[in-house]
Amino acid sequence: MRHTSIGRTGAVLTGVVTLTASAVTGVVMASAAAAAPAPGAYTLVNDASDLVGWATQGGGTTGGGGTSPTTVTSSSALTSALSASGSGVIRVSGTISCSGMLKVGSNKTIIGNSGAVISGCGLNISKASNVIVRNLTFRNWNDDAINVQYSTRVWIDHNSFSNGYDGAVDVKRASDYVTISWNRVSSHDKTMLLGHDDGNGSEDRGHLRVTYHHNWFDGTNQRHPRVRFGNPVHVYNNFYGNIGSYGVASTQEAGVLVEGNYFENTDDPFHRGEGDSGPGNLVARNNCFVNSGSGQAGGSVASIPYSYTLDTPCNVKSIVTAGAGAGRISV
């Protein structure tokens, strides 16, 4: 069943879920039940009713809204559509091969038609606001697949990422109000960085508020996410399978809430501090561990200001693997 947890005024979840070969123990659930659609049951390109998390704040995120779509099939057409003034809905069709980073302007929805692939390059959402990226497969990018910097109100949803050079989805430089949901990352090392440098606190404090939910980290290595300064950062209902180095790291004044996630074959699900970065705060509750470590938590995290639906932690693997990644929504 599903349960609704309401930030400051609603139910509070506590405890840890531990799964063994014979039993599930220690489940503590919120008390307010709510109906919810099946995973991936989305039908409208610009329907923001599926949006949950930080990207609902600060005025919300609608991308190109009801603008008539433009379909692109080449890197030159995609580059032109991304940088055009005004609102835009950009449909990517087929495989677009490119290099470097393509600049994305404000008020854009970039959505892949069935089977759409961006190969060799990435999207640079820089000094922009109100951007949606959905249903795309990114492969073999030579910088980042998606870079978000100096930008607000961004929703990155139902994409697939594999075999890239640097970050799959990196958020940095005072960006804010971002939701990263229902994505699948595989065959990759540095997955999702939040905050690029320990010395950037003057820009980043009070910003870098991001929600990560229902993502599938499939045999990836690290940064799921690695967090600096953002507080609260919300990591919930993600599936971590066969993680190489670590799951979540809270560092450098960050505050991260890690709840309702499913960790399988992951020795280090979450910890405080990473590399030369000092420990941030991390609150962990109601997670499910299968052949995994127990994680390291400590400190306190600011309250979550929005409503969200929390799936039962030990059901998260089946829910996420059924719904995450490109090709799981109707466009």
mmCIF file of C-alpha atoms in Angstrom:
data_model
loop_
_atom_site.group_PDB
_atom_site.id
_atom_site.type_symbol
_atom_site.label_atom_id
_atom_site.label_comp_id
_atom_site.label_asym_id
_atom_site.label_seq_id
_atom_site.Cartn_x
_atom_site.Cartn_y
_atom_site.Cartn_z
ATOM 1 C CA MET A 1 0.000 0.000 0.000
ATOM 2 C CA ARG A 2 1.022 3.646 -0.288
ATOM 3 C CA HIS A 3 1.150 6.233 2.462
ATOM 4 C CA THR A 4 1.312 10.002 2.378
ATOM 5 C CA SER A 5 3.874 11.865 4.454
ATOM 6 C CA ILE A 6 3.259 15.594 4.854
ATOM 7 C CA GLY A 7 6.353 17.727 5.544
ATOM 8 C CA ARG A 8 6.018 19.944 8.618
ATOM 9 C CA THR A 9 2.471 19.160 9.619
ATOM 10 C CA GLY A 10 1.940 15.548 8.665
ATOM 11 C CA ALA A 11 2.973 12.085 9.766
ATOM 12 C CA VAL A 12 6.549 11.382 10.802
ATOM 13 C CA LEU A 13 8.279 8.154 9.790
ATOM 14 C CA THR A 14 10.835 6.516 12.034
ATOM 15 C CA GLY A 15 12.721 3.248 12.219
ATOM 16 C CA VAL A 16 14.584 1.022 9.791
ATOM 17 C CA VAL A 17 13.309 -1.807 7.624
ATOM 18 C CA THR A 18 15.584 -4.848 7.457
ATOM 19 C CA LEU A 19 14.870 -7.704 5.039
ATOM 20 C CA THR A 20 16.290 -11.157 5.605
ATOM 21 C CA ALA A 21 15.653 -14.379 3.736
ATOM 22 C CA SER A 22 12.699 -15.157 5.975
ATOM 23 C CA ALA A 23 11.233 -11.945 7.355
ATOM 24 C CA VAL A 24 10.682 -8.220 7.134
ATOM 25 C CA THR A 25 11.061 -6.403 10.460
ATOM 26 C CA GLY A 26 10.949 -2.931 11.906
ATOM 27 C CA VAL A 27 8.464 -1.327 9.537
ATOM 28 C CA VAL A 28 6.964 1.942 10.796
ATOM 29 C CA MET A 29 4.539 3.590 8.385
ATOM 30 C CA ALA A 30 2.827 6.950 8.164
ATOM 31 C CA SER A 31 -0.815 6.982 9.117
ATOM 32 C CA ALA A 32 -2.468 8.876 6.272
ATOM 33 C CA ALA A 33 -3.307 6.538 3.368
ATOM 34 C CA ALA A 34 -3.654 7.912 -0.147
ATOM 35 C CA ALA A 35 -4.422 6.438 -3.559
ATOM 36 C CA ALA A 36 -1.776 6.821 -6.276
ATOM 37 C CA PRO A 37 -1.397 5.876 -9.939
ATOM 38 C CA ALA A 38 0.573 2.850 -11.048
ATOM 39 C CA PRO A 39 4.281 3.476 -11.730
ATOM 40 C CA GLY A 40 4.836 5.158 -15.063
ATOM 41 C CA ALA A 41 1.116 5.773 -15.661
ATOM 42 C CA TYR A 42 1.610 9.154 -17.305
ATOM 43 C CA THR A 43 -0.040 10.175 -20.556
ATOM 44 C CA LEU A 44 0.395 13.896 -21.160
ATOM 45 C CA VAL A 45 3.666 15.487 -22.264
ATOM 46 C CA ASN A 46 3.112 18.680 -20.295
ATOM 47 C CA ASP A 47 0.996 17.317 -17.460
ATOM 48 C CA ALA A 48 2.788 18.473 -14.311
ATOM 49 C CA SER A 49 0.336 16.613 -12.055
ATOM 50 C CA ASP A 50 2.967 13.856 -11.751
ATOM 51 C CA LEU A 51 5.536 16.290 -10.409
ATOM 52 C CA VAL A 52 6.511 15.875 -6.748
ATOM 53 C CA GLY A 53 9.233 17.454 -4.667
ATOM 54 C CA TRP A 54 11.300 20.589 -4.736
ATOM 55 C CA ALA A 55 10.427 21.449 -8.352
ATOM 56 C CA THR A 56 6.862 22.145 -7.192
ATOM 57 C CA GLN A 57 8.171 25.018 -5.071
ATOM 58 C CA GLY A 58 9.112 28.573 -6.022
ATOM 59 C CA GLY A 59 6.199 28.867 -8.421
ATOM 60 C CA GLY A 60 6.300 25.327 -9.802
ATOM 61 C CA THR A 61 7.694 23.818 -12.989
ATOM 62 C CA THR A 62 5.671 23.596 -16.213
ATOM 63 C CA GLY A 63 8.355 23.775 -18.908
ATOM 64 C CA GLY A 64 6.965 24.730 -22.283
ATOM 65 C CA GLY A 65 3.408 24.318 -21.074
ATOM 66 C CA GLY A 66 0.841 24.000 -23.844
ATOM 67 C CA THR A 67 3.106 25.299 -26.607
ATOM 68 C CA SER A 68 2.724 23.419 -29.895
ATOM 69 C CA PRO A 69 5.581 20.865 -30.099
ATOM 70 C CA THR A 70 8.535 21.068 -32.470
ATOM 71 C CA THR A 71 10.075 17.738 -33.531
ATOM 72 C CA VAL A 72 13.836 17.617 -34.074
ATOM 73 C CA THR A 73 15.929 14.872 -35.670
ATOM 74 C CA SER A 74 19.403 16.450 -35.883
ATOM 75 C CA SER A 75 21.871 18.104 -33.523
ATOM 76 C CA SER A 76 21.598 21.420 -35.362
ATOM 77 C CA ALA A 77 17.809 21.451 -35.088
ATOM 78 C CA LEU A 78 17.969 20.458 -31.432
ATOM 79 C CA THR A 79 20.537 23.171 -30.683
ATOM 80 C CA SER A 80 18.393 25.801 -32.354
ATOM 81 C CA ALA A 81 15.185 24.738 -30.582
ATOM 82 C CA LEU A 82 16.853 24.614 -27.177
ATOM 83 C CA SER A 83 18.190 28.162 -27.475
ATOM 84 C CA ALA A 84 15.110 29.746 -29.042
ATOM 85 C CA SER A 85 13.434 32.551 -27.120
ATOM 86 C CA GLY A 86 10.092 32.021 -25.450
ATOM 87 C CA SER A 87 8.359 28.815 -24.386
ATOM 88 C CA GLY A 88 8.930 25.614 -26.309
ATOM 89 C CA VAL A 89 8.061 21.920 -26.326
ATOM 90 C CA ILE A 90 10.806 20.020 -28.138
ATOM 91 C CA ARG A 91 10.238 16.411 -29.212
ATOM 92 C CA VAL A 92 13.419 14.471 -29.935
ATOM 93 C CA SER A 93 13.016 11.740 -32.552
ATOM 94 C CA GLY A 94 15.522 9.017 -33.411
ATOM 95 C CA THR A 95 19.195 9.158 -32.403
ATOM 96 C CA ILE A 96 20.926 12.527 -32.283
ATOM 97 C CA SER A 97 24.723 12.328 -32.218
ATOM 98 C CA CYS A 98 26.663 15.335 -31.005
ATOM 99 C CA SER A 99 29.483 16.431 -28.729
ATOM 100 C CA GLY A 100 29.957 18.859 -25.861
ATOM 101 C CA MET A 101 27.044 20.516 -24.065
ATOM 102 C CA LEU A 102 23.949 21.977 -25.712
ATOM 103 C CA LYS A 103 22.622 25.124 -23.997
ATOM 104 C CA VAL A 104 19.004 24.983 -22.804
ATOM 105 C CA GLY A 105 16.945 28.134 -22.444
ATOM 106 C CA SER A 106 14.135 28.872 -19.996
ATOM 107 C CA ASN A 107 10.555 27.612 -20.287
ATOM 108 C CA LYS A 108 11.388 24.493 -22.257
ATOM 109 C CA THR A 109 10.126 20.921 -22.238
ATOM 110 C CA ILE A 110 12.514 18.465 -23.907
ATOM 111 C CA ILE A 111 10.875 15.074 -24.345
ATOM 112 C CA GLY A 112 11.871 12.016 -26.302
ATOM 113 C CA ASN A 113 9.583 10.235 -28.691
ATOM 114 C CA SER A 114 9.691 6.459 -28.370
ATOM 115 C CA GLY A 115 13.299 5.265 -28.638
ATOM 116 C CA ALA A 116 14.851 8.744 -28.698
ATOM 117 C CA VAL A 117 18.587 8.816 -27.942
ATOM 118 C CA ILE A 118 21.091 11.612 -27.356
ATOM 119 C CA SER A 119 24.547 10.178 -27.960
ATOM 120 C CA GLY A 120 27.920 11.769 -27.289
ATOM 121 C CA CYS A 121 26.763 15.052 -25.748
ATOM 122 C CA GLY A 122 24.655 16.507 -22.961
ATOM 123 C CA LEU A 123 22.273 19.294 -22.002
ATOM 124 C CA ASN A 124 23.547 22.392 -20.208
ATOM 125 C CA ILE A 125 20.719 24.005 -18.225
ATOM 126 C CA SER A 126 22.560 27.166 -17.245
ATOM 127 C CA LYS A 127 21.049 30.454 -16.045
ATOM 128 C CA ALA A 128 17.623 29.119 -16.952
ATOM 129 C CA SER A 129 14.341 28.457 -15.169
ATOM 130 C CA ASN A 130 11.281 26.276 -15.669
ATOM 131 C CA VAL A 131 12.776 23.358 -17.628
ATOM 132 C CA ILE A 132 11.531 19.767 -18.010
ATOM 133 C CA VAL A 133 13.576 16.871 -19.470
ATOM 134 C CA ARG A 134 11.730 13.543 -19.941
ATOM 135 C CA ASN A 135 11.872 10.202 -21.727
ATOM 136 C CA LEU A 136 15.347 10.477 -23.246
ATOM 137 C CA THR A 137 18.178 7.951 -23.363
ATOM 138 C CA PHE A 138 21.630 9.511 -22.905
ATOM 139 C CA ARG A 139 24.695 7.494 -23.942
ATOM 140 C CA ASN A 140 28.435 8.094 -24.153
ATOM 141 C CA TRP A 141 28.344 11.781 -23.239
ATOM 142 C CA ASN A 142 31.770 13.430 -23.189
ATOM 143 C CA ASP A 143 31.129 15.938 -20.378
ATOM 144 C CA ASP A 144 27.903 15.682 -18.309
ATOM 145 C CA ALA A 145 24.661 14.200 -19.601
ATOM 146 C CA ILE A 146 22.671 16.928 -17.821
ATOM 147 C CA ASN A 147 24.337 19.851 -16.080
ATOM 148 C CA VAL A 148 22.172 22.241 -14.031
ATOM 149 C CA GLN A 149 23.847 25.445 -12.849
ATOM 150 C CA TYR A 150 22.535 28.859 -11.818
ATOM 151 C CA SER A 151 19.069 27.503 -12.631
ATOM 152 C CA THR A 152 15.792 27.023 -10.805
ATOM 153 C CA ARG A 153 12.601 24.976 -11.195
ATOM 154 C CA VAL A 154 13.937 21.996 -13.134
ATOM 155 C CA TRP A 155 12.323 18.543 -13.460
ATOM 156 C CA ILE A 156 14.365 15.614 -14.834
ATOM 157 C CA ASP A 157 12.100 12.596 -15.175
ATOM 158 C CA HIS A 158 12.017 9.120 -16.761
ATOM 159 C CA ASN A 159 15.360 9.227 -18.546
ATOM 160 C CA SER A 160 18.018 6.526 -18.984
ATOM 161 C CA PHE A 161 21.758 7.151 -18.670
ATOM 162 C CA SER A 162 24.727 4.898 -19.426
ATOM 163 C CA ASN A 163 28.437 4.893 -20.284
ATOM 164 C CA GLY A 164 29.159 8.593 -19.885
ATOM 165 C CA TYR A 165 32.333 10.469 -19.039
ATOM 166 C CA ASP A 166 31.359 12.632 -16.053
ATOM 167 C CA GLY A 167 28.092 13.172 -14.179
ATOM 168 C CA ALA A 168 24.783 11.759 -15.349
ATOM 169 C CA VAL A 169 22.884 14.599 -13.639
ATOM 170 C CA ASP A 170 24.944 17.242 -11.813
ATOM 171 C CA VAL A 171 23.331 20.183 -10.023
ATOM 172 C CA LYS A 172 25.497 23.058 -8.823
ATOM 173 C CA ARG A 173 26.218 26.806 -8.520
ATOM 174 C CA ALA A 174 23.203 28.043 -6.534
ATOM 175 C CA SER A 175 20.642 26.030 -8.498
ATOM 176 C CA ASP A 176 17.417 25.390 -6.610
ATOM 177 C CA TYR A 177 13.969 23.756 -6.716
ATOM 178 C CA VAL A 178 14.944 20.630 -8.654
ATOM 179 C CA THR A 179 13.266 17.211 -8.841
ATOM 180 C CA ILE A 180 15.079 14.184 -10.298
ATOM 181 C CA SER A 181 12.637 11.278 -10.576
ATOM 182 C CA TRP A 182 12.116 7.863 -12.175
ATOM 183 C CA ASN A 183 15.485 7.798 -13.973
ATOM 184 C CA ARG A 184 17.667 4.726 -14.542
ATOM 185 C CA VAL A 185 21.464 4.922 -14.475
ATOM 186 C CA SER A 186 23.627 1.940 -15.423
ATOM 187 C CA SER A 187 27.208 1.206 -16.521
ATOM 188 C CA HIS A 188 28.431 4.466 -15.056
ATOM 189 C CA ASP A 189 30.721 5.789 -12.301
ATOM 190 C CA LYS A 190 29.980 9.365 -11.116
ATOM 191 C CA THR A 191 26.224 9.490 -11.095
ATOM 192 C CA MET A 192 24.665 12.588 -9.461
ATOM 193 C CA LEU A 193 26.700 15.388 -7.893
ATOM 194 C CA LEU A 194 24.977 18.129 -5.896
ATOM 195 C CA GLY A 195 27.300 21.066 -5.211
ATOM 196 C CA HIS A 196 30.616 21.120 -7.047
ATOM 197 C CA ASP A 197 33.113 22.538 -4.545
ATOM 198 C CA ASP A 198 33.642 22.906 -0.792
ATOM 199 C CA GLY A 199 34.607 26.549 -1.314
ATOM 200 C CA ASN A 200 31.391 27.605 -3.049
ATOM 201 C CA GLY A 201 29.323 28.117 0.089
ATOM 202 C CA SER A 202 28.742 31.818 -0.525
ATOM 203 C CA GLU A 203 26.687 30.924 -3.609
ATOM 204 C CA ASP A 204 25.279 27.583 -2.523
ATOM 205 C CA ARG A 205 24.071 28.112 1.054
ATOM 206 C CA GLY A 206 20.293 28.381 1.096
ATOM 207 C CA HIS A 207 20.068 26.764 -2.347
ATOM 208 C CA LEU A 208 20.747 23.328 -3.892
ATOM 209 C CA ARG A 209 17.394 21.973 -2.673
ATOM 210 C CA VAL A 210 16.749 18.839 -4.682
ATOM 211 C CA THR A 211 14.412 15.841 -4.473
ATOM 212 C CA TYR A 212 15.597 12.445 -5.746
ATOM 213 C CA HIS A 213 12.827 9.861 -5.888
ATOM 214 C CA HIS A 214 12.083 6.552 -7.610
ATOM 215 C CA ASN A 215 15.409 6.460 -9.424
ATOM 216 C CA TRP A 216 17.088 3.141 -10.263
ATOM 217 C CA PHE A 217 20.824 3.102 -9.614
ATOM 218 C CA ASP A 218 21.717 -0.095 -11.406
ATOM 219 C CA GLY A 219 25.244 -1.271 -10.652
ATOM 220 C CA THR A 220 26.646 2.255 -10.645
ATOM 221 C CA ASN A 221 29.576 3.290 -8.470
ATOM 222 C CA GLN A 222 29.174 6.546 -6.508
ATOM 223 C CA ARG A 223 27.347 9.885 -6.036
ATOM 224 C CA HIS A 224 23.720 8.826 -5.650
ATOM 225 C CA PRO A 225 23.891 11.742 -4.777
ATOM 226 C CA ARG A 226 27.007 13.309 -3.240
ATOM 227 C CA VAL A 227 25.778 16.475 -1.535
ATOM 228 C CA ARG A 228 27.307 19.779 -0.455
ATOM 229 C CA PHE A 229 25.433 22.640 1.266
ATOM 230 C CA GLY A 230 21.854 21.746 0.209
ATOM 231 C CA ASN A 231 19.405 21.436 3.142
ATOM 232 C CA PRO A 232 17.018 19.745 3.058
ATOM 233 C CA VAL A 233 17.873 17.411 0.225
ATOM 234 C CA HIS A 234 15.309 14.631 -0.033
ATOM 235 C CA VAL A 235 16.314 11.127 -1.179
ATOM 236 C CA TYR A 236 13.333 8.766 -1.043
ATOM 237 C CA ASN A 237 11.991 5.579 -2.609
ATOM 238 C CA ASN A 238 15.042 4.982 -4.806
ATOM 239 C CA PHE A 239 16.366 1.506 -5.643
ATOM 240 C CA TYR A 240 20.094 0.952 -5.171
ATOM 241 C CA GLY A 241 21.243 -2.346 -6.680
ATOM 242 C CA ASN A 242 24.836 -3.629 -6.626
ATOM 243 C CA ILE A 243 26.396 -0.246 -5.872
ATOM 244 C CA GLY A 244 30.184 -0.274 -6.161
ATOM 245 C CA SER A 245 31.558 2.427 -3.842
ATOM 246 C CA TYR A 246 28.702 4.112 -1.939
ATOM 247 C CA GLY A 247 25.112 5.255 -2.211
ATOM 248 C CA VAL A 248 24.522 8.684 -0.640
ATOM 249 C CA ALA A 249 27.141 11.011 0.852
ATOM 250 C CA SER A 250 26.263 14.106 2.896
ATOM 251 C CA THR A 251 29.140 16.579 3.173
ATOM 252 C CA GLN A 252 30.042 20.206 3.781
ATOM 253 C CA GLU A 253 27.078 21.652 5.739
ATOM 254 C CA ALA A 254 24.486 19.621 3.822
ATOM 255 C CA GLY A 255 21.326 18.167 5.310
ATOM 256 C CA VAL A 256 20.043 15.006 3.606
ATOM 257 C CA LEU A 257 16.928 12.987 4.454
ATOM 258 C CA VAL A 258 17.312 9.400 3.231
ATOM 259 C CA GLU A 259 14.020 7.562 3.618
ATOM 260 C CA GLY A 260 12.092 4.656 2.223
ATOM 261 C CA ASN A 261 14.868 3.507 -0.120
ATOM 262 C CA TYR A 262 15.736 -0.085 -1.049
ATOM 263 C CA PHE A 263 19.425 -1.011 -0.826
ATOM 264 C CA GLU A 264 20.485 -4.373 -2.261
ATOM 265 C CA ASN A 265 24.052 -5.702 -2.395
ATOM 266 C CA THR A 266 25.296 -2.276 -1.311
ATOM 267 C CA ASP A 267 27.996 -2.399 1.360
ATOM 268 C CA ASP A 268 27.945 1.368 2.004
ATOM 269 C CA PRO A 269 24.397 2.699 1.483
ATOM 270 C CA PHE A 270 25.013 6.164 2.956
ATOM 271 C CA HIS A 271 27.577 8.051 4.993
ATOM 272 C CA ARG A 272 28.738 11.462 6.200
ATOM 273 C CA GLY A 273 31.770 13.110 4.619
ATOM 274 C CA GLU A 274 33.521 12.071 1.430
ATOM 275 C CA GLY A 275 37.062 12.584 0.181
ATOM 276 C CA ASP A 276 38.371 15.890 1.535
ATOM 277 C CA SER A 277 34.859 17.152 2.336
ATOM 278 C CA GLY A 278 33.804 17.165 5.977
ATOM 279 C CA PRO A 279 30.654 15.449 7.234
ATOM 280 C CA GLY A 280 27.238 16.907 6.588
ATOM 281 C CA ASN A 281 24.036 15.957 8.396
ATOM 282 C CA LEU A 282 22.114 12.865 7.374
ATOM 283 C CA VAL A 283 18.854 11.499 8.755
ATOM 284 C CA ALA A 284 17.953 7.968 7.659
ATOM 285 C CA ARG A 285 14.577 6.386 8.336
ATOM 286 C CA ASN A 286 12.448 3.522 7.140
ATOM 287 C CA ASN A 287 14.902 2.151 4.576
ATOM 288 C CA CYS A 288 15.045 -1.475 3.397
ATOM 289 C CA PHE A 289 18.395 -3.296 3.410
ATOM 290 C CA VAL A 290 19.045 -6.551 1.527
ATOM 291 C CA ASN A 291 22.555 -7.968 1.815
ATOM 292 C CA SER A 292 23.769 -4.442 2.514
ATOM 293 C CA GLY A 293 25.448 -2.370 5.205
ATOM 294 C CA SER A 294 23.459 -0.308 7.672
ATOM 295 C CA GLY A 295 24.840 3.120 6.763
ATOM 296 C CA GLN A 296 26.080 6.068 8.800
ATOM 297 C CA ALA A 297 23.700 8.819 9.918
ATOM 298 C CA GLY A 298 23.861 11.756 12.314
ATOM 299 C CA GLY A 299 22.803 15.339 12.929
ATOM 300 C CA SER A 300 19.520 16.968 11.979
ATOM 301 C CA VAL A 301 17.931 18.028 8.698
ATOM 302 C CA ALA A 302 15.487 20.835 7.918
ATOM 303 C CA SER A 303 11.810 19.956 7.401
ATOM 304 C CA ILE A 304 10.441 18.954 4.021
ATOM 305 C CA PRO A 305 7.907 21.642 2.950
ATOM 306 C CA TYR A 306 5.871 19.708 0.369
ATOM 307 C CA SER A 307 3.520 16.718 0.396
ATOM 308 C CA TYR A 308 4.643 13.414 -1.061
ATOM 309 C CA THR A 309 3.572 9.785 -1.234
ATOM 310 C CA LEU A 310 5.956 7.254 0.329
ATOM 311 C CA ASP A 311 5.883 3.706 -0.992
ATOM 312 C CA THR A 312 6.440 0.847 1.445
ATOM 313 C CA PRO A 313 10.258 0.566 1.469
ATOM 314 C CA CYS A 314 10.559 -3.162 0.818
ATOM 315 C CA ASN A 315 8.245 -2.836 -2.210
ATOM 316 C CA VAL A 316 10.416 -0.155 -3.792
ATOM 317 C CA LYS A 317 12.563 -2.520 -5.869
ATOM 318 C CA SER A 318 9.594 -3.934 -7.760
ATOM 319 C CA ILE A 319 7.941 -0.522 -8.134
ATOM 320 C CA VAL A 320 11.041 1.254 -9.418
ATOM 321 C CA THR A 321 12.251 -1.471 -11.775
ATOM 322 C CA ALA A 322 8.768 -1.549 -13.317
ATOM 323 C CA GLY A 323 8.613 2.203 -13.871
ATOM 324 C CA ALA A 324 12.043 3.876 -14.049
ATOM 325 C CA GLY A 325 13.879 4.921 -17.181
ATOM 326 C CA ALA A 326 13.037 6.081 -20.685
ATOM 327 C CA GLY A 327 10.230 4.318 -22.517
ATOM 328 C CA ARG A 328 8.028 3.981 -19.430
ATOM 329 C CA ILE A 329 5.688 6.890 -20.146
ATOM 330 C CA SER A 330 3.253 7.476 -22.959
ATOM 331 C CA VAL A 331 4.238 10.515 -25.026
#
